mmCIF file with all atom_site columns, C-alpha atoms in Angstrom:
data_model
loop_
_atom_site.group_PDB
_atom_site.id
_atom_site.type_symbol
_atom_site.label_atom_id
_atom_site.label_alt_id
_atom_site.label_comp_id
_atom_site.label_asym_id
_atom_site.label_entity_id
_atom_site.label_seq_id
_atom_site.pdbx_PDB_ins_code
_atom_site.Cartn_x
_atom_site.Cartn_y
_atom_site.Cartn_z
_atom_site.occupancy
_atom_site.B_iso_or_equiv
_atom_site.pdbx_formal_charge
_atom_site.auth_seq_id
_atom_site.auth_comp_id
_atom_site.auth_asym_id
_atom_site.auth_atom_id
_atom_site.pdbx_PDB_model_num
ATOM 1   C CA . MET A 1 1   ? -9.278  32.084 -19.835 1.00 61.00 ? 5   MET A CA 1
ATOM 2   C CA . ILE A 1 2   ? -9.792  28.973 -21.069 1.00 54.00 ? 6   ILE A CA 1
ATOM 3   C CA . SER A 1 3   ? -9.494  29.563 -24.204 1.00 52.00 ? 7   SER A CA 1
ATOM 4   C CA . ARG A 1 4   ? -5.987  31.311 -23.249 1.00 51.00 ? 8   ARG A CA 1
ATOM 5   C CA . ILE A 1 5   ? -5.330  27.872 -21.461 1.00 49.00 ? 9   ILE A CA 1
ATOM 6   C CA . VAL A 1 6   ? -6.057  25.703 -23.952 1.00 45.00 ? 10  VAL A CA 1
ATOM 7   C CA . ASN A 1 7   ? -3.958  27.467 -26.251 1.00 47.00 ? 11  ASN A CA 1
ATOM 8   C CA . SER A 1 8   ? -1.155  28.329 -24.253 1.00 44.00 ? 12  SER A CA 1
ATOM 9   C CA . MET A 1 9   ? -0.216  24.061 -24.218 1.00 44.00 ? 13  MET A CA 1
ATOM 10  C CA . SER A 1 10  ? 0.546   24.147 -27.809 1.00 41.00 ? 14  SER A CA 1
ATOM 11  C CA . ARG A 1 11  ? 3.913   26.125 -26.670 1.00 42.00 ? 15  ARG A CA 1
ATOM 12  C CA . VAL A 1 12  ? 6.955   24.646 -26.040 1.00 35.00 ? 16  VAL A CA 1
ATOM 13  C CA . PRO A 1 13  ? 8.550   26.303 -22.646 1.00 38.00 ? 17  PRO A CA 1
ATOM 14  C CA . PRO A 1 14  ? 12.089  27.447 -23.173 1.00 35.00 ? 18  PRO A CA 1
ATOM 15  C CA . PHE A 1 15  ? 15.004  26.566 -20.562 1.00 31.00 ? 19  PHE A CA 1
ATOM 16  C CA . LEU A 1 16  ? 15.132  29.950 -17.876 1.00 29.00 ? 20  LEU A CA 1
ATOM 17  C CA . LEU A 1 17  ? 17.035  29.026 -14.749 1.00 30.00 ? 21  LEU A CA 1
ATOM 18  C CA . SER A 1 18  ? 15.522  29.243 -11.927 1.00 33.00 ? 22  SER A CA 1
ATOM 19  C CA . GLN A 1 19  ? 16.059  29.289 -8.068  1.00 29.00 ? 23  GLN A CA 1
ATOM 20  C CA . LEU A 1 20  ? 14.877  26.799 -5.864  1.00 34.00 ? 24  LEU A CA 1
ATOM 21  C CA . LEU A 1 21  ? 12.465  27.855 -3.105  1.00 36.00 ? 25  LEU A CA 1
ATOM 22  C CA . CYS A 1 22  ? 11.304  25.464 0.163   1.00 38.00 ? 26  CYS A CA 1
ATOM 23  C CA . ILE A 1 23  ? 7.741   24.946 0.303   1.00 41.00 ? 27  ILE A CA 1
ATOM 24  C CA . CYS A 1 24  ? 6.201   23.333 3.201   1.00 34.00 ? 28  CYS A CA 1
ATOM 25  C CA . VAL A 1 25  ? 2.629   22.746 3.273   1.00 35.00 ? 29  VAL A CA 1
ATOM 26  C CA . LEU A 1 26  ? 0.429   20.208 5.360   1.00 35.00 ? 30  LEU A CA 1
ATOM 27  C CA . SER A 1 27  ? -0.757  16.531 4.168   1.00 36.00 ? 31  SER A CA 1
ATOM 28  C CA . ALA A 1 28  ? -4.479  15.840 4.904   1.00 36.00 ? 32  ALA A CA 1
ATOM 29  C CA . GLN A 1 29  ? -6.281  12.630 4.305   1.00 37.00 ? 33  GLN A CA 1
ATOM 30  C CA . PRO A 1 30  ? -8.751  12.277 1.660   1.00 41.00 ? 34  PRO A CA 1
ATOM 31  C CA . GLN A 1 31  ? -11.701 14.295 3.494   1.00 49.00 ? 35  GLN A CA 1
ATOM 32  C CA . TYR A 1 32  ? -12.982 16.428 4.557   1.00 60.00 ? 36  TYR A CA 1
ATOM 33  C CA . SER A 1 33  ? -11.220 15.647 8.179   1.00 71.00 ? 37  SER A CA 1
ATOM 34  C CA . SER A 1 34  ? -10.497 18.947 10.928  1.00 79.00 ? 38  SER A CA 1
ATOM 35  C CA . SER A 1 35  ? -6.803  19.482 9.402   1.00 84.00 ? 39  SER A CA 1
ATOM 36  C CA . LEU A 1 36  ? -8.039  20.026 5.714   1.00 88.00 ? 40  LEU A CA 1
ATOM 37  C CA . THR A 1 37  ? -11.212 22.090 6.988   1.00 91.00 ? 41  THR A CA 1
ATOM 38  C CA . ARG A 1 38  ? -8.462  24.490 9.183   1.00 93.00 ? 42  ARG A CA 1
ATOM 39  C CA . ILE A 1 39  ? -6.649  24.744 6.317   1.00 94.00 ? 43  ILE A CA 1
ATOM 40  C CA . LEU A 1 40  ? -9.191  25.523 4.163   1.00 95.00 ? 44  LEU A CA 1
ATOM 41  C CA . ASP A 1 41  ? -10.697 28.349 6.820   1.00 95.00 ? 45  ASP A CA 1
ATOM 42  C CA . GLU A 1 42  ? -6.965  29.403 6.938   1.00 96.00 ? 46  GLU A CA 1
ATOM 43  C CA . THR A 1 43  ? -6.759  29.683 3.032   1.00 97.00 ? 47  THR A CA 1
ATOM 44  C CA . GLN A 1 44  ? -10.467 31.294 2.649   1.00 97.00 ? 48  GLN A CA 1
ATOM 45  C CA . ALA A 1 45  ? -11.204 28.680 0.712   1.00 97.00 ? 49  ALA A CA 1
ATOM 46  C CA . VAL A 1 46  ? -14.081 26.658 -0.753  1.00 96.00 ? 50  VAL A CA 1
ATOM 47  C CA . LEU A 1 47  ? -13.966 23.212 -2.411  1.00 96.00 ? 51  LEU A CA 1
ATOM 48  C CA . VAL A 1 48  ? -16.273 21.501 -4.133  1.00 95.00 ? 52  VAL A CA 1
ATOM 49  C CA . ILE A 1 49  ? -15.899 17.816 -4.955  1.00 95.00 ? 53  ILE A CA 1
ATOM 50  C CA . PRO A 1 50  ? -16.728 17.299 -9.027  1.00 96.00 ? 54  PRO A CA 1
ATOM 51  C CA . ASP A 1 51  ? -19.545 14.684 -10.195 1.00 96.00 ? 55  ASP A CA 1
ATOM 52  C CA . GLY A 1 52  ? -17.531 11.640 -11.074 1.00 97.00 ? 56  GLY A CA 1
ATOM 53  C CA . PHE A 1 53  ? -14.981 12.270 -8.808  1.00 98.00 ? 57  PHE A CA 1
ATOM 54  C CA . ARG A 1 54  ? -13.717 9.942  -6.003  1.00 97.00 ? 58  ARG A CA 1
ATOM 55  C CA . PRO A 1 55  ? -11.588 10.755 -3.036  1.00 95.00 ? 59  PRO A CA 1
ATOM 56  C CA . VAL A 1 56  ? -8.128  9.623  -3.269  1.00 96.00 ? 60  VAL A CA 1
ATOM 57  C CA . SER A 1 57  ? -4.770  9.388  -0.911  1.00 94.00 ? 61  SER A CA 1
ATOM 58  C CA . VAL A 1 58  ? -2.538  11.975 -0.314  1.00 95.00 ? 62  VAL A CA 1
ATOM 59  C CA . ARG A 1 59  ? 0.819   10.470 -1.436  1.00 94.00 ? 63  ARG A CA 1
ATOM 60  C CA . GLU A 1 60  ? 3.925   11.121 -0.076  1.00 94.00 ? 64  GLU A CA 1
ATOM 61  C CA . ASN A 1 61  ? 7.061   12.791 -2.334  1.00 96.00 ? 65  ASN A CA 1
ATOM 62  C CA . PRO A 1 62  ? 10.045  14.310 -2.359  1.00 96.00 ? 66  PRO A CA 1
ATOM 63  C CA . ASN A 1 63  ? 8.870   16.714 -4.883  1.00 97.00 ? 67  ASN A CA 1
ATOM 64  C CA . VAL A 1 64  ? 5.967   18.888 -3.335  1.00 97.00 ? 68  VAL A CA 1
ATOM 65  C CA . ARG A 1 65  ? 3.367   17.947 -0.849  1.00 95.00 ? 69  ARG A CA 1
ATOM 66  C CA . TYR A 1 66  ? -0.633  18.583 -0.743  1.00 97.00 ? 70  TYR A CA 1
ATOM 67  C CA . ASP A 1 67  ? -3.314  18.417 0.896   1.00 95.00 ? 71  ASP A CA 1
ATOM 68  C CA . PHE A 1 68  ? -5.954  16.695 -0.530  1.00 96.00 ? 72  PHE A CA 1
ATOM 69  C CA . ALA A 1 69  ? -7.069  14.531 -4.133  1.00 97.00 ? 73  ALA A CA 1
ATOM 70  C CA . PHE A 1 70  ? -9.316  13.524 -5.973  1.00 96.00 ? 74  PHE A CA 1
ATOM 71  C CA . THR A 1 71  ? -9.857  11.264 -9.659  1.00 98.00 ? 75  THR A CA 1
ATOM 72  C CA . SER A 1 72  ? -12.039 10.621 -12.063 1.00 98.00 ? 76  SER A CA 1
ATOM 73  C CA . THR A 1 73  ? -13.657 8.065  -12.113 1.00 97.00 ? 77  THR A CA 1
ATOM 74  C CA . GLU A 1 74  ? -14.437 7.840  -15.791 1.00 97.00 ? 78  GLU A CA 1
ATOM 75  C CA . VAL A 1 75  ? -10.781 9.184  -17.378 1.00 98.00 ? 79  VAL A CA 1
ATOM 76  C CA . LYS A 1 76  ? -7.193  8.867  -16.233 1.00 98.00 ? 80  LYS A CA 1
ATOM 77  C CA . LEU A 1 77  ? -7.384  11.806 -14.855 1.00 99.00 ? 81  LEU A CA 1
ATOM 78  C CA . GLU A 1 78  ? -6.109  13.495 -11.285 1.00 99.00 ? 82  GLU A CA 1
ATOM 79  C CA . MET A 1 79  ? -6.441  16.513 -9.423  1.00 98.00 ? 83  MET A CA 1
ATOM 80  C CA . ARG A 1 80  ? -4.504  17.967 -6.457  1.00 98.00 ? 84  ARG A CA 1
ATOM 81  C CA . ILE A 1 81  ? -4.906  20.719 -4.508  1.00 98.00 ? 85  ILE A CA 1
ATOM 82  C CA . LEU A 1 82  ? -2.679  22.530 -1.637  1.00 98.00 ? 86  LEU A CA 1
ATOM 83  C CA . LEU A 1 83  ? -3.597  25.139 0.278   1.00 97.00 ? 87  LEU A CA 1
ATOM 84  C CA . ARG A 1 84  ? -1.095  27.934 1.151   1.00 97.00 ? 88  ARG A CA 1
ATOM 85  C CA . PRO A 1 85  ? -2.785  30.234 4.110   1.00 96.00 ? 89  PRO A CA 1
ATOM 86  C CA . LEU A 1 86  ? -0.625  33.364 4.217   1.00 95.00 ? 90  LEU A CA 1
ATOM 87  C CA . GLY A 1 87  ? -1.818  35.206 7.235   1.00 92.00 ? 91  GLY A CA 1
ATOM 88  C CA . ARG A 1 88  ? 1.449   34.049 10.367  1.00 92.00 ? 92  ARG A CA 1
ATOM 89  C CA . GLU A 1 89  ? 3.222   35.389 6.936   1.00 92.00 ? 93  GLU A CA 1
ATOM 90  C CA . ILE A 1 90  ? 1.699   38.240 6.334   1.00 92.00 ? 94  ILE A CA 1
ATOM 91  C CA . GLU A 1 91  ? 1.556   40.118 9.561   1.00 91.00 ? 95  GLU A CA 1
ATOM 92  C CA . ALA A 1 92  ? 5.412   38.883 10.321  1.00 90.00 ? 96  ALA A CA 1
ATOM 93  C CA . PHE A 1 93  ? 6.655   41.075 7.704   1.00 90.00 ? 97  PHE A CA 1
ATOM 94  C CA . LYS A 1 94  ? 4.554   43.781 9.198   1.00 90.00 ? 98  LYS A CA 1
ATOM 95  C CA . ARG A 1 95  ? 5.618   43.883 12.001  1.00 90.00 ? 99  ARG A CA 1
ATOM 96  C CA . GLY A 1 96  ? 9.030   43.813 10.525  1.00 87.00 ? 100 GLY A CA 1
ATOM 97  C CA . GLU A 1 97  ? 10.486  40.072 11.745  1.00 87.00 ? 101 GLU A CA 1
ATOM 98  C CA . SER A 1 98  ? 9.931   38.961 7.958   1.00 80.00 ? 102 SER A CA 1
ATOM 99  C CA . SER A 1 99  ? 13.606  39.168 6.434   1.00 79.00 ? 103 SER A CA 1
ATOM 100 C CA . GLY A 1 100 ? 12.025  37.776 3.156   1.00 85.00 ? 104 GLY A CA 1
ATOM 101 C CA . PRO A 1 101 ? 9.641   39.126 0.020   1.00 91.00 ? 105 PRO A CA 1
ATOM 102 C CA . ASP A 1 102 ? 6.217   40.646 0.825   1.00 93.00 ? 106 ASP A CA 1
ATOM 103 C CA . PRO A 1 103 ? 4.512   36.516 0.607   1.00 93.00 ? 107 PRO A CA 1
ATOM 104 C CA . ASN A 1 104 ? 2.818   38.532 -1.937  1.00 95.00 ? 108 ASN A CA 1
ATOM 105 C CA . SER A 1 105 ? 4.244   38.352 -4.086  1.00 94.00 ? 109 SER A CA 1
ATOM 106 C CA . ILE A 1 106 ? 5.981   35.080 -4.490  1.00 94.00 ? 110 ILE A CA 1
ATOM 107 C CA . HIS A 1 107 ? 3.209   33.014 -5.543  1.00 95.00 ? 111 HIS A CA 1
ATOM 108 C CA . GLU A 1 108 ? 4.276   33.068 -9.286  1.00 93.00 ? 112 GLU A CA 1
ATOM 109 C CA . ALA A 1 109 ? 8.008   32.516 -7.806  1.00 94.00 ? 113 ALA A CA 1
ATOM 110 C CA . LEU A 1 110 ? 6.296   29.375 -6.000  1.00 96.00 ? 114 LEU A CA 1
ATOM 111 C CA . LEU A 1 111 ? 5.103   27.996 -9.056  1.00 97.00 ? 115 LEU A CA 1
ATOM 112 C CA . LEU A 1 112 ? 7.811   28.016 -11.277 1.00 96.00 ? 116 LEU A CA 1
ATOM 113 C CA . THR A 1 113 ? 10.216  25.777 -8.443  1.00 96.00 ? 117 THR A CA 1
ATOM 114 C CA . ILE A 1 114 ? 7.373   23.671 -8.125  1.00 97.00 ? 118 ILE A CA 1
ATOM 115 C CA . CYS A 1 115 ? 7.591   23.048 -12.113 1.00 97.00 ? 119 CYS A CA 1
ATOM 116 C CA . LEU A 1 116 ? 12.031  22.395 -11.601 1.00 97.00 ? 120 LEU A CA 1
ATOM 117 C CA . ASN A 1 117 ? 10.763  19.550 -8.453  1.00 97.00 ? 121 ASN A CA 1
ATOM 118 C CA . LEU A 1 118 ? 8.475   17.906 -10.349 1.00 98.00 ? 122 LEU A CA 1
ATOM 119 C CA . SER A 1 119 ? 9.825   17.943 -14.310 1.00 98.00 ? 123 SER A CA 1
ATOM 120 C CA . GLY A 1 120 ? 13.226  16.801 -13.010 1.00 96.00 ? 124 GLY A CA 1
ATOM 121 C CA . GLY A 1 121 ? 14.718  20.038 -14.049 1.00 96.00 ? 125 GLY A CA 1
ATOM 122 C CA . VAL A 1 122 ? 13.011  21.709 -16.983 1.00 96.00 ? 126 VAL A CA 1
ATOM 123 C CA . PRO A 1 123 ? 11.868  25.366 -16.228 1.00 95.00 ? 127 PRO A CA 1
ATOM 124 C CA . CYS A 1 124 ? 8.218   25.944 -16.900 1.00 94.00 ? 128 CYS A CA 1
ATOM 125 C CA . GLU A 1 125 ? 6.640   28.929 -18.835 1.00 93.00 ? 129 GLU A CA 1
ATOM 126 C CA . PRO A 1 126 ? 3.861   30.368 -16.689 1.00 96.00 ? 130 PRO A CA 1
ATOM 127 C CA . THR A 1 127 ? 1.200   32.456 -18.188 1.00 96.00 ? 131 THR A CA 1
ATOM 128 C CA . SER A 1 128 ? -0.753  34.905 -15.995 1.00 96.00 ? 132 SER A CA 1
ATOM 129 C CA . PHE A 1 129 ? -4.352  34.889 -16.070 1.00 96.00 ? 133 PHE A CA 1
ATOM 130 C CA . ASP A 1 130 ? -5.969  38.272 -16.635 1.00 96.00 ? 134 ASP A CA 1
ATOM 131 C CA . SER A 1 131 ? -7.127  40.169 -13.805 1.00 94.00 ? 135 SER A CA 1
ATOM 132 C CA . ASP A 1 132 ? -10.542 40.159 -13.423 1.00 96.00 ? 136 ASP A CA 1
ATOM 133 C CA . ASP A 1 133 ? -11.144 36.555 -14.687 1.00 96.00 ? 137 ASP A CA 1
ATOM 134 C CA . VAL A 1 134 ? -9.150  34.900 -11.630 1.00 97.00 ? 138 VAL A CA 1
ATOM 135 C CA . HIS A 1 135 ? -10.593 38.325 -9.485  1.00 97.00 ? 139 HIS A CA 1
ATOM 136 C CA . SER A 1 136 ? -14.795 36.658 -11.356 1.00 97.00 ? 140 SER A CA 1
ATOM 137 C CA . ASP A 1 137 ? -13.796 33.202 -11.075 1.00 97.00 ? 141 ASP A CA 1
ATOM 138 C CA . PHE A 1 138 ? -11.934 32.786 -8.371  1.00 98.00 ? 142 PHE A CA 1
ATOM 139 C CA . ASN A 1 139 ? -12.585 35.692 -5.945  1.00 98.00 ? 143 ASN A CA 1
ATOM 140 C CA . ALA A 1 140 ? -8.621  36.001 -6.615  1.00 98.00 ? 144 ALA A CA 1
ATOM 141 C CA . ASP A 1 141 ? -6.300  39.035 -7.141  1.00 98.00 ? 145 ASP A CA 1
ATOM 142 C CA . ALA A 1 142 ? -4.072  37.608 -9.057  1.00 97.00 ? 146 ALA A CA 1
ATOM 143 C CA . GLY A 1 143 ? -3.203  34.210 -11.228 1.00 97.00 ? 147 GLY A CA 1
ATOM 144 C CA . ALA A 1 144 ? -1.603  31.794 -13.200 1.00 97.00 ? 148 ALA A CA 1
ATOM 145 C CA . THR A 1 145 ? -1.038  28.385 -15.070 1.00 97.00 ? 149 THR A CA 1
ATOM 146 C CA . THR A 1 146 ? 2.046   26.623 -16.800 1.00 97.00 ? 150 THR A CA 1
ATOM 147 C CA . PHE A 1 147 ? 1.998   22.930 -18.293 1.00 97.00 ? 151 PHE A CA 1
ATOM 148 C CA . VAL A 1 148 ? 4.642   20.675 -17.302 1.00 98.00 ? 152 VAL A CA 1
ATOM 149 C CA . ARG A 1 149 ? 5.695   17.472 -18.472 1.00 98.00 ? 153 ARG A CA 1
ATOM 150 C CA . LEU A 1 150 ? 6.321   15.125 -15.406 1.00 98.00 ? 154 LEU A CA 1
ATOM 151 C CA . ASN A 1 151 ? 9.638   13.438 -14.355 1.00 98.00 ? 155 ASN A CA 1
ATOM 152 C CA . SER A 1 152 ? 9.235   13.133 -10.755 1.00 98.00 ? 156 SER A CA 1
ATOM 153 C CA . GLU A 1 153 ? 7.865   10.910 -7.860  1.00 98.00 ? 157 GLU A CA 1
ATOM 154 C CA . PHE A 1 154 ? 4.794   13.210 -7.902  1.00 98.00 ? 158 PHE A CA 1
ATOM 155 C CA . GLY A 1 155 ? 3.979   12.271 -11.592 1.00 97.00 ? 159 GLY A CA 1
ATOM 156 C CA . ARG A 1 156 ? 4.709   8.970  -10.852 1.00 97.00 ? 160 ARG A CA 1
ATOM 157 C CA . GLY A 1 157 ? 2.114   7.113  -13.092 1.00 97.00 ? 161 GLY A CA 1
ATOM 158 C CA . PHE A 1 158 ? 0.746   10.313 -15.336 1.00 98.00 ? 162 PHE A CA 1
ATOM 159 C CA . ASN A 1 159 ? 3.114   11.679 -17.802 1.00 98.00 ? 163 ASN A CA 1
ATOM 160 C CA . ASN A 1 160 ? 1.440   15.823 -17.894 1.00 98.00 ? 164 ASN A CA 1
ATOM 161 C CA . ALA A 1 161 ? -0.548  18.405 -15.822 1.00 98.00 ? 165 ALA A CA 1
ATOM 162 C CA . LEU A 1 162 ? -1.304  21.467 -15.558 1.00 98.00 ? 166 LEU A CA 1
ATOM 163 C CA . ILE A 1 163 ? -0.791  23.313 -12.887 1.00 98.00 ? 167 ILE A CA 1
ATOM 164 C CA . ASN A 1 164 ? -2.982  26.591 -11.402 1.00 98.00 ? 168 ASN A CA 1
ATOM 165 C CA . VAL A 1 165 ? -1.769  28.726 -8.765  1.00 98.00 ? 169 VAL A CA 1
ATOM 166 C CA . PHE A 1 166 ? -4.653  31.603 -7.459  1.00 98.00 ? 170 PHE A CA 1
ATOM 167 C CA . HIS A 1 167 ? -3.921  34.322 -5.312  1.00 98.00 ? 171 HIS A CA 1
ATOM 168 C CA . ARG A 1 168 ? -5.389  36.561 -3.002  1.00 98.00 ? 172 ARG A CA 1
ATOM 169 C CA . ASP A 1 169 ? -3.449  39.107 -1.098  1.00 97.00 ? 173 ASP A CA 1
ATOM 170 C CA . ASP A 1 170 ? -2.803  38.796 2.910   1.00 97.00 ? 174 ASP A CA 1
ATOM 171 C CA . VAL A 1 171 ? -4.673  35.582 2.689   1.00 97.00 ? 175 VAL A CA 1
ATOM 172 C CA . GLY A 1 172 ? -3.502  32.735 1.326   1.00 97.00 ? 176 GLY A CA 1
ATOM 173 C CA . ASP A 1 173 ? -2.148  30.780 -2.319  1.00 98.00 ? 177 ASP A CA 1
ATOM 174 C CA . ILE A 1 174 ? -4.338  27.976 -3.897  1.00 98.00 ? 178 ILE A CA 1
ATOM 175 C CA . PHE A 1 175 ? -2.760  25.967 -6.247  1.00 98.00 ? 179 PHE A CA 1
ATOM 176 C CA . VAL A 1 176 ? -3.839  23.245 -8.295  1.00 99.00 ? 180 VAL A CA 1
ATOM 177 C CA . PHE A 1 177 ? -2.885  20.008 -9.991  1.00 99.00 ? 181 PHE A CA 1
ATOM 178 C CA . PHE A 1 178 ? -4.098  18.210 -13.574 1.00 99.00 ? 182 PHE A CA 1
ATOM 179 C CA . LEU A 1 179 ? -2.526  14.832 -14.058 1.00 99.00 ? 183 LEU A CA 1
ATOM 180 C CA . PHE A 1 180 ? -2.569  13.094 -16.900 1.00 99.00 ? 184 PHE A CA 1
ATOM 181 C CA . ASP A 1 181 ? -1.233  11.192 -19.586 1.00 98.00 ? 185 ASP A CA 1
ATOM 182 C CA . ASP A 1 182 ? -2.450  12.844 -23.340 1.00 97.00 ? 186 ASP A CA 1
ATOM 183 C CA . PHE A 1 183 ? -4.699  16.047 -23.110 1.00 96.00 ? 187 PHE A CA 1
ATOM 184 C CA . LYS A 1 184 ? -7.062  14.939 -25.629 1.00 96.00 ? 188 LYS A CA 1
ATOM 185 C CA . ASP A 1 185 ? -8.713  12.190 -23.143 1.00 97.00 ? 189 ASP A CA 1
ATOM 186 C CA . VAL A 1 186 ? -9.161  14.802 -20.913 1.00 98.00 ? 190 VAL A CA 1
ATOM 187 C CA . GLY A 1 187 ? -9.659  18.412 -21.646 1.00 96.00 ? 191 GLY A CA 1
ATOM 188 C CA . SER A 1 188 ? -13.683 17.877 -21.553 1.00 97.00 ? 192 SER A CA 1
ATOM 189 C CA . THR A 1 189 ? -13.103 17.501 -18.248 1.00 98.00 ? 193 THR A CA 1
ATOM 190 C CA . LEU A 1 190 ? -10.681 19.189 -16.988 1.00 97.00 ? 194 LEU A CA 1
ATOM 191 C CA . PHE A 1 191 ? -12.211 22.205 -18.346 1.00 96.00 ? 195 PHE A CA 1
ATOM 192 C CA . ARG A 1 192 ? -15.602 20.999 -16.924 1.00 97.00 ? 196 ARG A CA 1
ATOM 193 C CA . GLU A 1 193 ? -16.815 24.446 -15.031 1.00 96.00 ? 197 GLU A CA 1
ATOM 194 C CA . ASP A 1 194 ? -17.280 22.446 -11.443 1.00 97.00 ? 198 ASP A CA 1
ATOM 195 C CA . VAL A 1 195 ? -13.945 20.149 -12.439 1.00 98.00 ? 199 VAL A CA 1
ATOM 196 C CA . PHE A 1 196 ? -11.949 23.941 -13.190 1.00 98.00 ? 200 PHE A CA 1
ATOM 197 C CA . HIS A 1 197 ? -13.758 26.364 -10.846 1.00 98.00 ? 201 HIS A CA 1
ATOM 198 C CA . ALA A 1 198 ? -13.704 23.125 -7.833  1.00 97.00 ? 202 ALA A CA 1
ATOM 199 C CA . VAL A 1 199 ? -11.933 25.686 -5.777  1.00 98.00 ? 203 VAL A CA 1
ATOM 200 C CA . LYS A 1 200 ? -11.353 28.435 -4.945  1.00 98.00 ? 204 LYS A CA 1
ATOM 201 C CA . PHE A 1 201 ? -11.703 31.245 -2.436  1.00 98.00 ? 205 PHE A CA 1
ATOM 202 C CA . LYS A 1 202 ? -14.334 32.270 -0.687  1.00 96.00 ? 206 LYS A CA 1
#
């Protein structure tokens, strides 16, 4: 899985058209607060801060909300986590109370929207993870990754981001943002087992 991500980062994403969606998630303090514990439970996710990282405050911004962040103490690399539990949305959809699409089908559309928000309107082209890999590594049913050149308040202080999304049917979505300047300076840290797999489904 990791080798495919490295290869995909050498490709320049083409310009695409995409419709903006609204993404609303709760923010949390940089410790395992009750609100973070609750949203982890609702998403059936587990989060372990990697060695050599420390929690940092969530930064309010108009682009994308997120729930938790930690930064490397050795290289310029920040990791941000957005958790999106789907339980209530799935129940409403199955009862016919929602006119929107199946909540299990929109994680890549949300990823495209996030790319637009973080890049200043430049579309990206996500690469889907192999279903067997994403299941064995993250206990997910689907996932995708993309590279973004940052041009937004969310990315202030960083040049680039690698974004992963992991989806588990009827449970939730996990978005992971790796923010950095130059990939060659952080690649060996980013792809460490405990860093790349710091958050996953139970």
